[in-house]
Short mmCIF file of C-alpha atoms and ligand atoms in Angstrom, two decimals:
data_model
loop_
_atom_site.label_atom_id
_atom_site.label_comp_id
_atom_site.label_asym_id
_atom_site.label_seq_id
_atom_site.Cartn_x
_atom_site.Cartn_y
_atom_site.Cartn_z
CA UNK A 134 -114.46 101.77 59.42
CA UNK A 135 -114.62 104.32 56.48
CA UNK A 136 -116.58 104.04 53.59
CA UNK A 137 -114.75 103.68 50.39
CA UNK A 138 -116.18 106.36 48.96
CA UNK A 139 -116.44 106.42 45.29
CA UNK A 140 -119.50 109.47 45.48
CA UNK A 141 -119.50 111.60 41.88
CA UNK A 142 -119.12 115.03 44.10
CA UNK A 143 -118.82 116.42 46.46
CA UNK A 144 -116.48 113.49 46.93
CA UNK A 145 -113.36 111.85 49.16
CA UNK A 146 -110.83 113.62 50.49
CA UNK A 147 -107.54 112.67 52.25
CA UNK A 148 -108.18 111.70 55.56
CA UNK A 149 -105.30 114.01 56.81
CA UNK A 150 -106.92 116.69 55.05
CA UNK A 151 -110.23 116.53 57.25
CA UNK A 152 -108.08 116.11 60.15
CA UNK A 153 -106.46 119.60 59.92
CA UNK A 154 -109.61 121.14 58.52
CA UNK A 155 -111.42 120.07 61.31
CA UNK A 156 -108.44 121.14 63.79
CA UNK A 157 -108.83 124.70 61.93
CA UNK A 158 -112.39 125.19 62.73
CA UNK A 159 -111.64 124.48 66.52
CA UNK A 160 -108.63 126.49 66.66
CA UNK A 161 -106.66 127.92 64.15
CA UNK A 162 -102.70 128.52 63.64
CA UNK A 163 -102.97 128.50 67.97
CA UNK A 164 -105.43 132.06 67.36
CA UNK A 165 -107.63 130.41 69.94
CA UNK A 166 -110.65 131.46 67.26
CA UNK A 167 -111.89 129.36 64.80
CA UNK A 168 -110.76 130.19 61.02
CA UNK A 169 -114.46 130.48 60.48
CA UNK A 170 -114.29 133.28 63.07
CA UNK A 171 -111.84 135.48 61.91
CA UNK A 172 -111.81 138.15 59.23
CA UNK A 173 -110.85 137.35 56.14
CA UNK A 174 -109.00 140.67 55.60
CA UNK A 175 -106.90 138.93 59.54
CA UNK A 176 -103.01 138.46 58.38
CA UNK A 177 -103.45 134.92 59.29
CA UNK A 178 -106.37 133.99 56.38
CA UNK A 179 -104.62 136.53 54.18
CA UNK A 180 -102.32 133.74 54.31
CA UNK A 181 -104.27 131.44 53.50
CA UNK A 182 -105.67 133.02 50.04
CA UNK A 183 -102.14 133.44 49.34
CA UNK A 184 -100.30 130.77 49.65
CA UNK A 185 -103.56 128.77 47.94
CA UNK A 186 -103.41 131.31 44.57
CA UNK A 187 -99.63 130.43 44.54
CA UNK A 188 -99.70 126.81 45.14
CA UNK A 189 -102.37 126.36 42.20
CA UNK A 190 -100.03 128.50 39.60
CA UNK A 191 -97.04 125.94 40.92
CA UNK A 192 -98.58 122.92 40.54
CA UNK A 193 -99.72 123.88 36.64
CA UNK A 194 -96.29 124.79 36.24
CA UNK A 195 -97.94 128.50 34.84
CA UNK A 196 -96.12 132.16 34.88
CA UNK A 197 -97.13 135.32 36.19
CA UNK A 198 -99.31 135.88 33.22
CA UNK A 199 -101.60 134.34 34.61
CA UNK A 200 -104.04 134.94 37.89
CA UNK A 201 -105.51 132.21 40.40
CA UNK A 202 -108.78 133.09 41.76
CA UNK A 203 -111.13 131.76 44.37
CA UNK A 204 -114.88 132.48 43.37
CA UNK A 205 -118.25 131.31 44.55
CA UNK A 206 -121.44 130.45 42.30
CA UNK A 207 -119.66 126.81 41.66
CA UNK A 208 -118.70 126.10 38.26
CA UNK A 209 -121.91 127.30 36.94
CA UNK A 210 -121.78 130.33 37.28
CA UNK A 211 -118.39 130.11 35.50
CA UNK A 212 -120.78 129.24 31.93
CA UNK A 213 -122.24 133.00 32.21
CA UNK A 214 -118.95 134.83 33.65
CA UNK A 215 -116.61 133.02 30.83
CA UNK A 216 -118.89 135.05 27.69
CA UNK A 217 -119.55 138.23 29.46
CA UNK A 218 -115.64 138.59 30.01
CA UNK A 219 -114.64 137.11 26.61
CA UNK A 220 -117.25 137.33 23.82
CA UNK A 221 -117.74 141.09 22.24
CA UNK A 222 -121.43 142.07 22.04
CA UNK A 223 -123.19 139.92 19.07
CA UNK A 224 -119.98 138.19 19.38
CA UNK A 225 -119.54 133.83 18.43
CA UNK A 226 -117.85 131.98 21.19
CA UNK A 227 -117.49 128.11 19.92
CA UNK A 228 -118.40 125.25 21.99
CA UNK A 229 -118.07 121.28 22.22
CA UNK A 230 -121.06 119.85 23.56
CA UNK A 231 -119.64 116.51 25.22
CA UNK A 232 -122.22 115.81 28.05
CA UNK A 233 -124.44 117.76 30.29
CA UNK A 234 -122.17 120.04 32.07
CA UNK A 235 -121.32 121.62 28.34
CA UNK A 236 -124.63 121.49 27.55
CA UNK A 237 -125.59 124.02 30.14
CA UNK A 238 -122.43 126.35 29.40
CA UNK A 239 -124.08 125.87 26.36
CA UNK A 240 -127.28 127.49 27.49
CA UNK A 241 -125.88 130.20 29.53
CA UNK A 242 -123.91 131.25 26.92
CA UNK A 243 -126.74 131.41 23.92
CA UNK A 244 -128.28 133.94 26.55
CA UNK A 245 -125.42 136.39 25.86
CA UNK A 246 -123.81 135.74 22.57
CA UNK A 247 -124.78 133.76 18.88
CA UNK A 248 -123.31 130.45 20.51
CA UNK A 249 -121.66 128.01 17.36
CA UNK A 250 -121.74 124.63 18.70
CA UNK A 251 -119.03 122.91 16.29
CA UNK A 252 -119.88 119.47 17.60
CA UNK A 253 -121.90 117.22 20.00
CA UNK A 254 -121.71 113.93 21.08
CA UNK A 255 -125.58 114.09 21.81
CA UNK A 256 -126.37 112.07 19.01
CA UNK A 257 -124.50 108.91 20.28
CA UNK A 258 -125.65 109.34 23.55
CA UNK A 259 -122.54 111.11 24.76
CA UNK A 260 -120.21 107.85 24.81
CA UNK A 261 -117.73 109.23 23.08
CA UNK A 262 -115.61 112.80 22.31
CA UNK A 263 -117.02 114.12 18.96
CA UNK A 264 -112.63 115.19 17.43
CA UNK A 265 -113.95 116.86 13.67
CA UNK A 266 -114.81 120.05 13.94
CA UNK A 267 -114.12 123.96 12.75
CA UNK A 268 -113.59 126.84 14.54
CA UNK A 269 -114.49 130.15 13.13
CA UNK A 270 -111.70 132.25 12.44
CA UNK A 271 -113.32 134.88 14.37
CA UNK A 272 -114.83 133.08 17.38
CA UNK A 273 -114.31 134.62 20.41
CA UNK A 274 -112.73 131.70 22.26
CA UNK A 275 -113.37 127.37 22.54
CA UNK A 276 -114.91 126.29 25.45
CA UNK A 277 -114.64 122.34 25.96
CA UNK A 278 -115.08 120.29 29.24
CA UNK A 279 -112.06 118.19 30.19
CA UNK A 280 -114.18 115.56 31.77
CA UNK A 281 -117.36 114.29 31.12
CA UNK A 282 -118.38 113.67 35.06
CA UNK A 283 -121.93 112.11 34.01
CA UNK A 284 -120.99 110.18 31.49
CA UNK A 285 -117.37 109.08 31.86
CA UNK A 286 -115.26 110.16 28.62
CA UNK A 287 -112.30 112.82 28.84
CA UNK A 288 -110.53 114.45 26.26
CA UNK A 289 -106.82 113.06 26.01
CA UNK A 290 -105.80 115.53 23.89
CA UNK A 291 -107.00 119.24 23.56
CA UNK A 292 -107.30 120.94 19.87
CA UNK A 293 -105.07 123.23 19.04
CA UNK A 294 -106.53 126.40 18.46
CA UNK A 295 -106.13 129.95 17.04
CA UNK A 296 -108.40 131.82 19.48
CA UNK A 297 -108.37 131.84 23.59
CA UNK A 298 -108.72 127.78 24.68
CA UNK A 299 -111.24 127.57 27.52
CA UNK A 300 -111.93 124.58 29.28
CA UNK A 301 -114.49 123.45 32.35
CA UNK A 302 -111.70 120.90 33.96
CA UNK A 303 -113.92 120.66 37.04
CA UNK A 304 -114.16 117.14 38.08
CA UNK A 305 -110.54 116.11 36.17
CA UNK A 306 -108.07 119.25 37.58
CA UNK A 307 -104.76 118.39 39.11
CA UNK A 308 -105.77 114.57 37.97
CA UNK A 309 -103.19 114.19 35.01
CA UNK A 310 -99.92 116.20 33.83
CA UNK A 311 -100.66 118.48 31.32
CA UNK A 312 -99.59 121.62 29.62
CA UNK A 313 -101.27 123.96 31.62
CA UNK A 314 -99.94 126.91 29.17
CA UNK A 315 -102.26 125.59 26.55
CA UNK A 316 -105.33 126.63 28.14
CA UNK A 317 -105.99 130.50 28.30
CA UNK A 318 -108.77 130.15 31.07
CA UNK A 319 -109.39 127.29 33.25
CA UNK A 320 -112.10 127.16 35.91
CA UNK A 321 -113.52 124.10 38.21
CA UNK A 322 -115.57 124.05 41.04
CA UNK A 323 -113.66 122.78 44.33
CA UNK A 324 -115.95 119.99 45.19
CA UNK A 325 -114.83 117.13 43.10
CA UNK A 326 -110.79 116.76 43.36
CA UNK A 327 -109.83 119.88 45.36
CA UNK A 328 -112.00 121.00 48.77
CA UNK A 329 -115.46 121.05 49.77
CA UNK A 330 -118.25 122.61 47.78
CA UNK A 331 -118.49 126.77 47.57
CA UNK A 332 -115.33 127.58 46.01
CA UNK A 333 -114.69 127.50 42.72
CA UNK A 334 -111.59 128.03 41.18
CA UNK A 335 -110.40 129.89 38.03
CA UNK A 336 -107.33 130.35 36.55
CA UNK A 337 -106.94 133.32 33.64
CA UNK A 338 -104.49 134.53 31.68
CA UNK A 339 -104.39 138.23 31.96
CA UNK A 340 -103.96 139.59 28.58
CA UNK A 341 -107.61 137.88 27.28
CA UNK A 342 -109.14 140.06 29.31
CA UNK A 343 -110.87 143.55 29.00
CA UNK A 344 -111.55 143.59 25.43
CA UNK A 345 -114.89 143.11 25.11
CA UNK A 346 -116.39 146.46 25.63
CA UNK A 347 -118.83 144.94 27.20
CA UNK A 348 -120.01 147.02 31.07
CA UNK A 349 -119.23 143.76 33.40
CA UNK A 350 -121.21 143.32 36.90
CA UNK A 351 -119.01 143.66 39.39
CA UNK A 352 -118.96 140.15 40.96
CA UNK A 353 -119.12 138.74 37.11
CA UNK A 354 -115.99 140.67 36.46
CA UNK A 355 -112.37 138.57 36.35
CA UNK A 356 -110.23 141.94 36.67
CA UNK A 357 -112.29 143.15 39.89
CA UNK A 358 -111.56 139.99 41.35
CA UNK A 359 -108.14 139.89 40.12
CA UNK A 360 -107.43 143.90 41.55
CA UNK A 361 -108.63 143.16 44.59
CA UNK A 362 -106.51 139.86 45.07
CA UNK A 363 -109.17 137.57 45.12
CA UNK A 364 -110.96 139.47 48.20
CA UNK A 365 -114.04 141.45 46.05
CA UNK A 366 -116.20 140.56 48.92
CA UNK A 367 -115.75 138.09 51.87
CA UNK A 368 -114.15 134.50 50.15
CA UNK A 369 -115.29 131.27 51.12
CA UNK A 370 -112.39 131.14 53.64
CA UNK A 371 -113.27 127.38 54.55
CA UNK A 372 -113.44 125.92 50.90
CA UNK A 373 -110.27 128.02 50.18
CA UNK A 374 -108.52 126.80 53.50
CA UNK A 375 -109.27 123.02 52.74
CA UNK A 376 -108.66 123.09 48.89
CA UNK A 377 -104.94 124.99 50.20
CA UNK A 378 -104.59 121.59 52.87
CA UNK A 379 -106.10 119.03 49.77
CA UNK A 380 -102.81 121.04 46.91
CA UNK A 381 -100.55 121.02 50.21
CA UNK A 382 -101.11 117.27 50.19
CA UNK A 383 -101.04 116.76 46.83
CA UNK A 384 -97.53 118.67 46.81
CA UNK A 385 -96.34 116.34 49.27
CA UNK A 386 -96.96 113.18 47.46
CA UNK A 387 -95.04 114.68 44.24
CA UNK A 388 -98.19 116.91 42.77
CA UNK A 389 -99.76 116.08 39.42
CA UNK A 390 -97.02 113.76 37.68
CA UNK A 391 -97.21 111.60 40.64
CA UNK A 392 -101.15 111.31 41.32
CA UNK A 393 -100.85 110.87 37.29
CA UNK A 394 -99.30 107.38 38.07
CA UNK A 395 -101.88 106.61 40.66
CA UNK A 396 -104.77 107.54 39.17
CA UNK A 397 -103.63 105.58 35.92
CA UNK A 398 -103.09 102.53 37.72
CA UNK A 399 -106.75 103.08 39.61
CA UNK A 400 -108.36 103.38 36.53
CA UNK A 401 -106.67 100.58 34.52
CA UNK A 402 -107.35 97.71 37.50
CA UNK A 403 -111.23 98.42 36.79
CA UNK A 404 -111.10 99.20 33.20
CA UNK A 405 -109.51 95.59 33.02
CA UNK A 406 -111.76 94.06 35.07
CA UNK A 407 -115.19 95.73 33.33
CA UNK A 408 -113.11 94.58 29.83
CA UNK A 409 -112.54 90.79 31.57
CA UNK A 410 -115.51 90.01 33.53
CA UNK A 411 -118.30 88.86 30.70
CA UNK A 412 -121.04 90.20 33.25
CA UNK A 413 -120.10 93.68 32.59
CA UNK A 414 -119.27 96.26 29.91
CA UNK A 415 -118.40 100.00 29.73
CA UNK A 416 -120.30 102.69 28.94
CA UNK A 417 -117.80 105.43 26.98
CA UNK A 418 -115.71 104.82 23.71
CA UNK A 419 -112.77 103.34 24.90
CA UNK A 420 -110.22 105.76 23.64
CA UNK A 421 -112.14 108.40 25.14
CA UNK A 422 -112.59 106.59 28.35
CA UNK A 423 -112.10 108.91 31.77
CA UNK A 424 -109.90 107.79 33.95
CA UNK A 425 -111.85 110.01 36.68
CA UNK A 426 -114.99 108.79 36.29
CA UNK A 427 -115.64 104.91 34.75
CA UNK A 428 -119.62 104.19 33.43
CA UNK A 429 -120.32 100.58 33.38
CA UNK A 430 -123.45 98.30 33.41
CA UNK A 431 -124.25 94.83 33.94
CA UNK A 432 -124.87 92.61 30.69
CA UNK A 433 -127.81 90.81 32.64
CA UNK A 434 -130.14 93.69 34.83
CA UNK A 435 -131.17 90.24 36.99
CA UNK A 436 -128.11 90.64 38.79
CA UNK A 437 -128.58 94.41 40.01
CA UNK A 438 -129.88 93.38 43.86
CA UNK A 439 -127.45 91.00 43.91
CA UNK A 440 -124.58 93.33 43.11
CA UNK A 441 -125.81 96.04 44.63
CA UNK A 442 -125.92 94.07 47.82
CA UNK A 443 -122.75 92.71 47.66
CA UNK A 444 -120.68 96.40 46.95
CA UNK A 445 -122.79 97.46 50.04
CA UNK A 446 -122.02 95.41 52.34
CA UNK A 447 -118.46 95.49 51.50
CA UNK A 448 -118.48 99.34 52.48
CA UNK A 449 -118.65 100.95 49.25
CA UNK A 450 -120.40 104.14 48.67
CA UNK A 451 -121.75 105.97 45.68
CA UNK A 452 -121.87 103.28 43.14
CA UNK A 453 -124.98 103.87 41.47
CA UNK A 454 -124.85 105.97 37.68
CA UNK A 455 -126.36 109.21 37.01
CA UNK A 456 -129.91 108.99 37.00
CA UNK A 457 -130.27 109.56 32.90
CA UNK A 458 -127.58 106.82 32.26
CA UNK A 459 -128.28 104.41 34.94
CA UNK A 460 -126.35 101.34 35.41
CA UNK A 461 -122.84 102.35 37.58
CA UNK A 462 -120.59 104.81 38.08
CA UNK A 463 -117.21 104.49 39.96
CA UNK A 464 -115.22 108.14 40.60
CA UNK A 465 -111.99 107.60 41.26
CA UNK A 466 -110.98 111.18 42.30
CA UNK A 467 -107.19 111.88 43.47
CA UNK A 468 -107.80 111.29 47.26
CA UNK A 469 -109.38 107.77 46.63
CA UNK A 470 -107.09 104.74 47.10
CA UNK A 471 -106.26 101.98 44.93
CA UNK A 472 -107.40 99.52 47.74
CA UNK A 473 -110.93 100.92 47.15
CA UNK A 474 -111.06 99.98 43.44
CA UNK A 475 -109.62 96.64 44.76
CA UNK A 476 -112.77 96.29 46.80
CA UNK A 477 -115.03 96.88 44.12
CA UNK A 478 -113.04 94.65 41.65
CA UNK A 479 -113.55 91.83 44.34
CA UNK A 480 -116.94 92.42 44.41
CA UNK A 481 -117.50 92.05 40.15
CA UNK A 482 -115.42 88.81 40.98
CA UNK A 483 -117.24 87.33 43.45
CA UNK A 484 -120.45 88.38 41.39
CA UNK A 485 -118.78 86.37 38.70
CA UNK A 486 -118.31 83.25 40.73
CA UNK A 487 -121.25 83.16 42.29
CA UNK A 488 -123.87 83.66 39.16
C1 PLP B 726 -120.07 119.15 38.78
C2 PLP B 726 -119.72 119.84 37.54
C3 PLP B 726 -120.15 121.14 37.25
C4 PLP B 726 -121.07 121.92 38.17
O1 PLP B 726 -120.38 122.41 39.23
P1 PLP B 726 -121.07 123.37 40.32
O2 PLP B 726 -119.89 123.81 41.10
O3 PLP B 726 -122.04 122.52 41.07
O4 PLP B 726 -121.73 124.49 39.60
C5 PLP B 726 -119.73 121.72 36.07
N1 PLP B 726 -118.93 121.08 35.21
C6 PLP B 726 -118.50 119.81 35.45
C7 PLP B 726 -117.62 119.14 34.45
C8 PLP B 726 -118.89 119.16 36.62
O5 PLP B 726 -118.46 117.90 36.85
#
């Protein structure tokens, strides 16, 4: 039987998804080649890249002023490309530091530009969303992270602000309905709600672009990728193929508004049951509490083997929190199933009963 599979990233995906994916790399659209055999510049993965870019900009409900992209380097190699095509030489992009992913945007970004951090949550250990802060009238742009993968909190609501709104939404996109317009670039890496690992999506809104002055590597350069369709170089046609199946699903089952629902109701059954059970509690603030990701520890550190063995053997995997935070970690990413929360619920219970 499968493993319910609650792993951080990469992480579950529909079962039907890996059915056609692995069809695809046997023999695709009846070629008799595999799509990991063809060119990418072939009519048939042409396709592919096409009907992906256009699904994405449907499901966020977004115009043609904006362009869907398929890049490699994962998200982090989104923290360098986002100031080199945004912030002017000597230019002062603010950030929110809400975990560890910011925290290295953060980094790469102090290597190109005088980086104002308006806030951090550093100082209370990251369990909550630091919500006072100023932006510079003449920052370049706000970066934030959506979702706070390592240490569970999300923002519910984004700031609204007077320069370009740029936000890491890698491990919470197409989780939640929001207003996609809000956001002037958005990028995520595939791996944690979309496709396997090596593609990394970004979504841009044309007019931010090209006003830095600055001389762009190619690769690092949005409006390369975005002339040349999102084929620079050679894609990563089998990330891009399974993310398309993994929106294709998503479309089917009513896209974001309706894996809204079912994510909520994921995330409430074991928020309740952390809130209920007295041998647990959560990790973030609960207002800022991700409904993606949920940190929790046991009251009593005694009971670790014995919890641990009992999520085990009831064929849960991925359990275990981030090394720095320790204690657990359940991600409840779109493809996982409410019956899977159910199991670990179950297993809180019987930990309950039986200590
Ligand atoms: C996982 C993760 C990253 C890093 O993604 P890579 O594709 O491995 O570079 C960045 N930001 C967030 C919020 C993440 O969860």
């Amino acid at each position: 039987m499968k493993k319910h599979n609650f792993s951080a990233g990469p992480c579950v995906l529909p079962q039907e998804v890996l059915q056609k994916a692995s069809e695809a790399v046997l023999n695709f659209n009846q070629l008799d080649l595999s799509l990991i055999e063809i060119s990418h510049r072939s009519k048939d993965f042409v396709e592919v890249m096409e009907n992906a870019r256009a699904l994405v900009k449907k499901l966020m409900n977004l115009n043609d002023d904006y362009e869907v992209l398929f890049l490699q380097g994962g998200a982090s190699l989104q923290f360098i490309m986002v100031p080199f095509n945004l912030s002017k030489a000597g230019g002062n992009p603010a950030y929110l530091d809400t975990g560890v992913w910011a925290s290295k945007a953060i980094k790469e970004s102090q290597k190109l530009t005088q980086t104002d951090v308006v806030a951090s949550g550093k100082d209370n250990g990251y369990s909550s969303i630091p919500k006072e802060f100023n932006i510079k009238d003449d920052a370049d742009y706000f970066h934030c992270t959506s979702n706070n993968t390592i240490y569970g909190t999300q923002i519910k609501n984004f700031p609204d602000v007077h320069v370009p709104l740029v936000c890491d939404m890698s491990s919470d996109i197409f989780s939640r309905e929001l207003d996609f317009s809000q956001f002037d670039l958005i990028y995520a890496g595939a791996q944690k709600n979309m496709g396997p690992a090596g593609a990394t999506l970004v979504v841009v809104k044309k007019e931010i672009l090209g006003k830095t002055g600055r001389d762009i590597p190619s690769y690092l350069d949005y409006m390369v990728h975005i002339n040349k369709e999102s084929m620079f170089n050679t894609p990563p046609v089998f990330p891009v193929y399974v993310s398309l199946l993994t929106l294709q699903w998503l479309e089917s089952l009513g896209g974001v508004t309706a894996i809204e629902k079912l994510n909520n109701a994921k995330a409430e059954l074991l928020y309740g049951e952390i809130d209920r059970n007295p041998l647990f509690k959560g990790f973030a603030a609960v207002e800022d509490r991700s409904y993606m990701n949920a940190t929790f520890f046991l009251n009593d550190e005694s009971l670790k083997d014995k919890f641990d063995g009992l999520w085990k053997s009831a064929g849960v995997n991925g359990l275990g929190g981030y090394r720095t935070v320790g204690g657990y970690r359940a991600s409840m990413y779109n493809a996982l199933t409410i019956e899977s929360v159910q199991v670990v619920v179950d297993c809180m219970q019987q930990l309950e009963k039986e200590s």
